[in-house]
Amino acid sequence: MINSKYEWKEIDSPSVDDLISLVSKTQLSPIIIKLLAQKGFTSQNEIEDFLKPTGKNIHDPFLLHDMDKAVERIQDAIMNGERIVIYGDYDADGITSTAVMYETLEQLGANVSYFVPDRFEDGYGPNLNEYKKLAATGMQLLITVDNGITGVNEVQYLANQGIDTVITDHHELPEKLPDAFAIVHPDYPGSQYPFKHLAGVGVAFKVACALLEEIPEELLDLVAIGTVADIVSLTNENRDLVSFGIKALQSTGRLGLLALFDVAKIDQTQLNADTIGFMLAPRLNALGRMENAKQGVQLLTTLDDQEAKQLAAHTQQLNEKRQDLVAKITIEVSNKLDDKHLVNVIVGEDWHEGVLGIVASRIAEQTHKPTIVLTQTSTGIYKGSGRSVGNFNLFNAFDSHRKIFENFGGHAKACGISIKADNLGVLQVIADQEAENQHFDPSQKEELTIAEQIKLSDVNIALINEIEQLAPFGEDNPRPVFAIQFANPQLSLMGNQQQHFRLDKIVNGQKISAIKFNALKEEIQTLQTSSLQGLWIAGELAVNQWKGKVFPQIKIKDLRTSSKAEKFVIQRSSQLTQEMFAADEIYGFFDSRIEKQVSESVNHHIRHINLNAQQEITAEKLVIVDCPNSLDSFKKVMQHLHVNQIVLKCYSRHDFSQVPMPSHADFVKLYRFTSTHHDLNLRNETKHIAEYLNFDQSILIFMLQVFFEAGFVKIENGLLTGTPSQNHVDLTKANRYQAQVKLIEAQKKFIHSSDEDLINWLNEL
């Protein structure tokens, strides 16, 4: 039994009255129309607007609070040659925000430089010591990007020095705002801006639009990276910005990005939001986690090809080092876990502080518990990060206990902590107590939204390509997750440490794989020791390209087997073995000859019945060994079965469905042969006759049976003699011929149809 990690929650698709009409008008499949309806798009115009962003959602930048003041102050600084400094941030959003503002001001001829704080020395956001250093260098205007909204004291210090500050930010507004010259923020109280969810780079881009009095398309590649990386809502304006930005990335000539594509083995022409989220953003973030993110701004803005290659290579090396550190520390943290706590508080030494947030996230996912991971710094202070799961609010849990921290900040799902060694024990106590106060239950599963339940046969390249029209995927526009029955697949392990697994099935002659990367050992062991007959997958559809060929693939989000026994279990077998009859079950047969063969050859007594007797059968389980001789005969048997589970082996001595039915010319050839031969010994000569006539032996026997019924041959004492006839006989009307047609139909259904199609047919009975 495989239990799901998540609670699967299927979306109630709104009824689309003119579903058939929309399918016809849009040339989209019913599945895609349903997915769009779930997003609230139920008319042709709404659907076309969503699928083909036109830029109409890119709003007037001057609707943003203080934009006019910010633009006027920056223009004055440029005109007067004032020294402008851009104060950025060390994540991908902050790096791209800095690059966007820097390139814009350089284009306008500004005397501009930028500063990116160090994660380890400066911390996040405004830093008073750095503000003082910048002021001492002759800075006359400070522009913050992706930060600044919390800098009350820092901005006041600059004001006292006669230095203005323009804040551009998107983070949650604090209770007290800085007294800056201008605050450009999409969610500023009373603001008329129609979209509140711009990333930091989005706000910087709006300032660029206002300063340049146009949309600078050459900056959209950076906007797409920062917006996707910061996991903001990919709806409305962000959807348009990222859609156009991805197209810009696919053709960008930015030297740093081209070099990064090269070292990361990114196909520029196929780049999408997933590429940004899983390949570009982690590499840019690695700079800030491992060293100083200033190198990221240099990488994105350099005009020197050699420098671009060097920076890209260094970025790649740091990312690989970051990956190794995360893997190593995750193992060490796992070994320190204590199941008795509701919240994991794990403390270590010599762990790299820059990756502890990632480690905390992985441990939280593995244990389904909020997790805080801390390491001792050179000052003796313990610093680290926390990540939450479920409904546990990290910020609310610790906000009222700030006295035990040297530093604390964050939000519901993530936090940063600095704490003295003496307070570590108190931290664990408070964490567990707050978990109880918030009624956190680690056994309660998080919900996984299932967009639609589809058949495995629906999974194909055409559907995947249609789904891609809903991109870019991200926050508030997630890639749809489908529930798919994936019964009885073949399991394969992959990776240097066998940490990945793949499940394969053949459907309509096409291999479909479901894949899971970095699976837990327990998850793999469960797969190896469980029956996969009733397996269901929750996963995203994707394309797998291998050696120039394209295959549909499912990226596994979750697995489960049915909580109840499946009515039908398909265990096809092309041969009979002793092991097939080892269990103490009732075995049913359609062919009495196979029944006799098995009952005489199996080493122990088995309970067996002939299904053609049409007797009432009551049992917990019935194993049907062979293939029925027709679909009708199987339907009749089903009327007499009172069993909870039917296992079908679908064995057949001869698979006629893979051999062409004899043609009229074949029958003529056999007729001429039998007309001129007498007393043929069928027992000894059938094989030779088949070879002579170039027939399959089983087909020859079938044709002779048809001839016997038609009176073209007679058989006495095992000897066959032809009996020529002057009468015209339609052999296709013969009972034996019609029986063969029905047998082939049954064999196609029971031997060669997919498990899914066969089970669906059986359920319909």
mmCIF file of C-alpha atoms in Angstrom, residues 487-714:
data_model
loop_
_atom_site.group_PDB
_atom_site.id
_atom_site.type_symbol
_atom_site.label_atom_id
_atom_site.label_comp_id
_atom_site.label_asym_id
_atom_site.label_seq_id
_atom_site.Cartn_x
_atom_site.Cartn_y
_atom_site.Cartn_z
ATOM 1 C CA ALA A 487 -1.328 0.540 -12.961
ATOM 2 C CA ASN A 488 1.436 -2.071 -12.854
ATOM 3 C CA PRO A 489 4.337 -0.072 -14.361
ATOM 4 C CA GLN A 490 7.952 -1.131 -14.681
ATOM 5 C CA LEU A 491 10.159 0.448 -11.997
ATOM 6 C CA SER A 492 13.717 1.625 -12.712
ATOM 7 C CA LEU A 493 16.188 3.430 -10.448
ATOM 8 C CA MET A 494 18.546 6.100 -11.784
ATOM 9 C CA GLY A 495 21.337 8.370 -10.606
ATOM 10 C CA ASN A 496 24.754 7.778 -9.073
ATOM 11 C CA GLN A 497 23.149 6.985 -5.743
ATOM 12 C CA GLN A 498 19.962 5.477 -7.185
ATOM 13 C CA GLN A 499 18.169 8.543 -5.836
ATOM 14 C CA HIS A 500 15.812 8.992 -8.803
ATOM 15 C CA PHE A 501 13.187 6.582 -10.074
ATOM 16 C CA ARG A 502 11.195 6.121 -13.251
ATOM 17 C CA LEU A 503 7.978 4.249 -13.943
ATOM 18 C CA ASP A 504 7.364 3.067 -17.512
ATOM 19 C CA LYS A 505 4.289 1.837 -19.371
ATOM 20 C CA ILE A 506 3.530 1.159 -23.024
ATOM 21 C CA VAL A 507 0.282 2.772 -24.192
ATOM 22 C CA ASN A 508 -0.899 2.398 -27.784
ATOM 23 C CA GLY A 509 2.617 1.437 -28.812
ATOM 24 C CA GLN A 510 4.139 4.536 -27.138
ATOM 25 C CA LYS A 511 6.272 4.432 -24.009
ATOM 26 C CA ILE A 512 5.171 6.883 -21.329
ATOM 27 C CA SER A 513 7.469 7.480 -18.373
ATOM 28 C CA ALA A 514 6.726 9.001 -14.991
ATOM 29 C CA ILE A 515 9.799 10.312 -13.211
ATOM 30 C CA LYS A 516 10.710 11.527 -9.731
ATOM 31 C CA PHE A 517 14.032 13.173 -8.911
ATOM 32 C CA ASN A 518 15.693 13.115 -5.474
ATOM 33 C CA ALA A 519 13.166 10.733 -3.977
ATOM 34 C CA LEU A 520 13.460 9.710 -0.354
ATOM 35 C CA LYS A 521 14.938 6.263 0.304
ATOM 36 C CA GLU A 522 11.757 5.287 2.129
ATOM 37 C CA GLU A 523 9.696 6.248 -0.915
ATOM 38 C CA ILE A 524 11.794 4.055 -3.219
ATOM 39 C CA GLN A 525 11.730 1.136 -0.778
ATOM 40 C CA THR A 526 7.936 1.366 -0.580
ATOM 41 C CA LEU A 527 7.700 1.228 -4.370
ATOM 42 C CA GLN A 528 9.977 -1.806 -4.490
ATOM 43 C CA THR A 529 7.989 -3.762 -1.915
ATOM 44 C CA SER A 530 4.414 -2.762 -2.803
ATOM 45 C CA SER A 531 1.978 -3.925 -5.427
ATOM 46 C CA LEU A 532 1.760 -1.255 -8.119
ATOM 47 C CA GLN A 533 -1.417 -2.634 -9.657
ATOM 48 C CA GLY A 534 -3.670 0.079 -8.231
ATOM 49 C CA LEU A 535 -1.113 2.877 -8.601
ATOM 50 C CA TRP A 536 -2.224 6.466 -9.240
ATOM 51 C CA ILE A 537 0.088 9.348 -10.056
ATOM 52 C CA ALA A 538 -0.408 13.037 -9.460
ATOM 53 C CA GLY A 539 1.927 14.804 -11.821
ATOM 54 C CA GLU A 540 2.709 17.478 -14.352
ATOM 55 C CA LEU A 541 2.956 16.687 -18.058
ATOM 56 C CA ALA A 542 6.211 17.427 -19.846
ATOM 57 C CA VAL A 543 8.221 16.514 -22.921
ATOM 58 C CA ASN A 544 11.299 14.302 -22.719
ATOM 59 C CA GLN A 545 13.776 14.639 -25.584
ATOM 60 C CA TRP A 546 16.173 11.743 -26.031
ATOM 61 C CA LYS A 547 18.469 11.117 -29.004
ATOM 62 C CA GLY A 548 16.448 13.351 -31.268
ATOM 63 C CA LYS A 549 13.120 11.766 -30.339
ATOM 64 C CA VAL A 550 10.347 13.322 -28.289
ATOM 65 C CA PHE A 551 8.341 11.390 -25.694
ATOM 66 C CA PRO A 552 5.542 12.400 -23.324
ATOM 67 C CA GLN A 553 6.600 12.325 -19.679
ATOM 68 C CA ILE A 554 4.966 12.800 -16.289
ATOM 69 C CA LYS A 555 6.821 14.632 -13.515
ATOM 70 C CA ILE A 556 5.621 12.959 -10.341
ATOM 71 C CA LYS A 557 4.326 15.171 -7.546
ATOM 72 C CA ASP A 558 2.745 12.385 -5.504
ATOM 73 C CA LEU A 559 1.821 8.696 -5.588
ATOM 74 C CA ARG A 560 -0.824 6.542 -4.036
ATOM 75 C CA THR A 561 -2.484 3.194 -4.479
ATOM 76 C CA SER A 562 -6.200 2.780 -4.192
ATOM 77 C CA SER A 563 -7.367 2.383 -0.594
ATOM 78 C CA LYS A 564 -9.647 -0.457 -1.666
ATOM 79 C CA ALA A 565 -8.854 -3.594 -3.637
ATOM 80 C CA GLU A 566 -9.166 -3.091 -7.364
ATOM 81 C CA LYS A 567 -12.048 -4.997 -8.906
ATOM 82 C CA PHE A 568 -9.882 -6.036 -11.839
ATOM 83 C CA VAL A 569 -6.166 -6.797 -11.731
ATOM 84 C CA ILE A 570 -4.319 -7.298 -15.022
ATOM 85 C CA GLN A 571 -1.356 -9.695 -14.822
ATOM 86 C CA ARG A 572 -0.865 -10.814 -18.404
ATOM 87 C CA SER A 573 1.310 -13.868 -18.987
ATOM 88 C CA SER A 574 2.504 -15.419 -22.245
ATOM 89 C CA GLN A 575 3.428 -18.726 -20.611
ATOM 90 C CA LEU A 576 2.233 -21.042 -17.871
ATOM 91 C CA THR A 577 4.518 -21.565 -14.878
ATOM 92 C CA GLN A 578 4.295 -23.381 -11.553
ATOM 93 C CA GLU A 579 4.553 -20.035 -9.748
ATOM 94 C CA MET A 580 1.332 -18.792 -11.365
ATOM 95 C CA PHE A 581 -0.637 -21.332 -9.335
ATOM 96 C CA ALA A 582 1.214 -21.156 -6.016
ATOM 97 C CA ALA A 583 -1.527 -19.224 -4.207
ATOM 98 C CA ASP A 584 -4.570 -20.921 -2.746
ATOM 99 C CA GLU A 585 -7.064 -19.337 -5.111
ATOM 100 C CA ILE A 586 -9.824 -20.421 -7.481
ATOM 101 C CA TYR A 587 -8.540 -20.666 -11.057
ATOM 102 C CA GLY A 588 -10.966 -20.343 -13.934
ATOM 103 C CA PHE A 589 -10.443 -21.605 -17.514
ATOM 104 C CA PHE A 590 -12.239 -21.086 -20.806
ATOM 105 C CA ASP A 591 -10.237 -23.763 -22.641
ATOM 106 C CA SER A 592 -10.728 -27.232 -21.142
ATOM 107 C CA ARG A 593 -7.463 -28.423 -22.694
ATOM 108 C CA ILE A 594 -5.486 -25.725 -20.862
ATOM 109 C CA GLU A 595 -7.416 -26.560 -17.687
ATOM 110 C CA LYS A 596 -6.460 -30.231 -17.999
ATOM 111 C CA GLN A 597 -2.826 -29.392 -18.785
ATOM 112 C CA VAL A 598 -2.523 -27.213 -15.696
ATOM 113 C CA SER A 599 -4.358 -29.515 -13.301
ATOM 114 C CA GLU A 600 -2.138 -32.452 -14.333
ATOM 115 C CA SER A 601 1.192 -30.596 -14.328
ATOM 116 C CA VAL A 602 0.991 -28.375 -11.236
ATOM 117 C CA ASN A 603 2.759 -30.014 -8.293
ATOM 118 C CA HIS A 604 -0.079 -29.440 -5.854
ATOM 119 C CA HIS A 605 -3.833 -29.654 -6.064
ATOM 120 C CA ILE A 606 -5.518 -26.432 -7.215
ATOM 121 C CA ARG A 607 -9.156 -25.446 -7.199
ATOM 122 C CA HIS A 608 -10.168 -25.028 -10.832
ATOM 123 C CA ILE A 609 -13.416 -24.509 -12.695
ATOM 124 C CA ASN A 610 -14.465 -24.385 -16.331
ATOM 125 C CA LEU A 611 -16.001 -20.985 -16.970
ATOM 126 C CA ASN A 612 -18.019 -22.147 -19.985
ATOM 127 C CA ALA A 613 -20.269 -24.120 -17.636
ATOM 128 C CA GLN A 614 -21.898 -20.788 -16.704
ATOM 129 C CA GLN A 615 -22.279 -21.831 -13.086
ATOM 130 C CA GLU A 616 -22.724 -19.352 -10.250
ATOM 131 C CA ILE A 617 -19.325 -18.567 -8.726
ATOM 132 C CA THR A 618 -19.056 -16.917 -5.311
ATOM 133 C CA ALA A 619 -15.571 -16.148 -3.998
ATOM 134 C CA GLU A 620 -13.371 -13.421 -2.602
ATOM 135 C CA LYS A 621 -11.034 -13.703 -5.585
ATOM 136 C CA LEU A 622 -11.017 -15.463 -8.952
ATOM 137 C CA VAL A 623 -7.978 -15.900 -11.176
ATOM 138 C CA ILE A 624 -8.965 -16.270 -14.847
ATOM 139 C CA VAL A 625 -6.034 -17.992 -16.492
ATOM 140 C CA ASP A 626 -6.691 -17.945 -20.214
ATOM 141 C CA CYS A 627 -8.189 -15.694 -22.840
ATOM 142 C CA PRO A 628 -11.920 -16.121 -23.617
ATOM 143 C CA ASN A 629 -12.860 -17.376 -27.078
ATOM 144 C CA SER A 630 -15.106 -14.336 -27.612
ATOM 145 C CA LEU A 631 -16.150 -11.138 -25.891
ATOM 146 C CA ASP A 632 -19.713 -12.452 -25.670
ATOM 147 C CA SER A 633 -18.577 -15.568 -23.823
ATOM 148 C CA PHE A 634 -16.769 -13.401 -21.283
ATOM 149 C CA LYS A 635 -19.837 -11.201 -20.830
ATOM 150 C CA LYS A 636 -21.948 -14.304 -20.115
ATOM 151 C CA VAL A 637 -19.449 -15.502 -17.533
ATOM 152 C CA MET A 638 -19.516 -12.105 -15.817
ATOM 153 C CA GLN A 639 -23.248 -12.500 -15.220
ATOM 154 C CA HIS A 640 -22.548 -15.505 -12.986
ATOM 155 C CA LEU A 641 -19.632 -14.119 -10.986
ATOM 156 C CA HIS A 642 -20.034 -12.888 -7.413
ATOM 157 C CA VAL A 643 -16.424 -12.065 -6.516
ATOM 158 C CA ASN A 644 -14.666 -9.039 -5.050
ATOM 159 C CA GLN A 645 -11.621 -9.238 -7.282
ATOM 160 C CA ILE A 646 -10.848 -10.772 -10.663
ATOM 161 C CA VAL A 647 -7.244 -11.360 -11.731
ATOM 162 C CA LEU A 648 -6.745 -11.825 -15.459
ATOM 163 C CA LYS A 649 -3.677 -13.671 -16.777
ATOM 164 C CA CYS A 650 -4.907 -13.591 -20.413
ATOM 165 C CA TYR A 651 -2.844 -16.621 -21.459
ATOM 166 C CA SER A 652 -3.356 -18.030 -24.962
ATOM 167 C CA ARG A 653 -1.680 -21.015 -26.631
ATOM 168 C CA HIS A 654 -1.843 -19.295 -30.024
ATOM 169 C CA ASP A 655 -2.107 -15.544 -30.546
ATOM 170 C CA PHE A 656 -4.110 -15.396 -33.754
ATOM 171 C CA SER A 657 -4.570 -11.624 -33.495
ATOM 172 C CA GLN A 658 -0.983 -11.123 -34.671
ATOM 173 C CA VAL A 659 -1.369 -13.397 -37.720
ATOM 174 C CA PRO A 660 -3.376 -12.233 -40.759
ATOM 175 C CA MET A 661 -6.579 -14.120 -41.450
ATOM 176 C CA PRO A 662 -6.198 -16.383 -44.512
ATOM 177 C CA SER A 663 -7.186 -14.699 -47.754
ATOM 178 C CA HIS A 664 -9.380 -16.058 -50.513
ATOM 179 C CA ALA A 665 -6.196 -16.987 -52.404
ATOM 180 C CA ASP A 666 -4.946 -18.951 -49.378
ATOM 181 C CA PHE A 667 -8.138 -20.980 -49.247
ATOM 182 C CA VAL A 668 -7.916 -21.630 -53.004
ATOM 183 C CA LYS A 669 -4.318 -22.854 -52.605
ATOM 184 C CA LEU A 670 -5.321 -25.239 -49.817
ATOM 185 C CA TYR A 671 -8.375 -26.434 -51.770
ATOM 186 C CA ARG A 672 -6.222 -27.381 -54.750
ATOM 187 C CA PHE A 673 -3.815 -29.227 -52.488
ATOM 188 C CA THR A 674 -6.453 -31.222 -50.596
ATOM 189 C CA SER A 675 -8.338 -32.034 -53.822
ATOM 190 C CA THR A 676 -5.340 -33.938 -55.120
ATOM 191 C CA HIS A 677 -4.200 -35.646 -51.914
ATOM 192 C CA HIS A 678 -5.691 -38.567 -49.992
ATOM 193 C CA ASP A 679 -5.122 -40.206 -46.638
ATOM 194 C CA LEU A 680 -2.867 -37.498 -45.246
ATOM 195 C CA ASN A 681 -1.740 -38.330 -41.688
ATOM 196 C CA LEU A 682 -2.503 -35.145 -39.793
ATOM 197 C CA ARG A 683 -0.637 -36.225 -36.676
ATOM 198 C CA ASN A 684 2.639 -36.672 -38.557
ATOM 199 C CA GLU A 685 2.334 -34.473 -41.636
ATOM 200 C CA THR A 686 0.643 -31.204 -40.566
ATOM 201 C CA LYS A 687 3.962 -29.445 -39.984
ATOM 202 C CA HIS A 688 5.320 -30.509 -43.383
ATOM 203 C CA ILE A 689 2.121 -29.504 -45.175
ATOM 204 C CA ALA A 690 2.237 -26.065 -43.519
ATOM 205 C CA GLU A 691 5.841 -25.588 -44.607
ATOM 206 C CA TYR A 692 5.061 -26.755 -48.137
ATOM 207 C CA LEU A 693 2.113 -24.336 -48.475
ATOM 208 C CA ASN A 694 3.918 -21.574 -46.551
ATOM 209 C CA PHE A 695 1.198 -21.334 -43.883
ATOM 210 C CA ASP A 696 1.469 -20.889 -40.151
ATOM 211 C CA GLN A 697 0.724 -24.309 -38.690
ATOM 212 C CA SER A 698 -2.028 -23.037 -36.395
ATOM 213 C CA ILE A 699 -3.624 -21.205 -39.351
ATOM 214 C CA LEU A 700 -3.466 -24.393 -41.451
ATOM 215 C CA ILE A 701 -5.333 -26.308 -38.755
ATOM 216 C CA PHE A 702 -7.955 -23.558 -38.599
ATOM 217 C CA MET A 703 -8.427 -23.613 -42.395
ATOM 218 C CA LEU A 704 -8.807 -27.404 -42.408
ATOM 219 C CA GLN A 705 -11.460 -27.068 -39.688
ATOM 220 C CA VAL A 706 -13.336 -24.618 -41.916
ATOM 221 C CA PHE A 707 -12.999 -27.042 -44.879
ATOM 222 C CA PHE A 708 -14.282 -29.916 -42.752
ATOM 223 C CA GLU A 709 -17.368 -27.895 -41.807
ATOM 224 C CA ALA A 710 -17.901 -26.991 -45.487
ATOM 225 C CA GLY A 711 -17.504 -30.619 -46.582
ATOM 226 C CA PHE A 712 -14.333 -30.013 -48.595
ATOM 227 C CA VAL A 713 -12.387 -32.636 -46.611
ATOM 228 C CA LYS A 714 -13.205 -35.702 -44.557
#
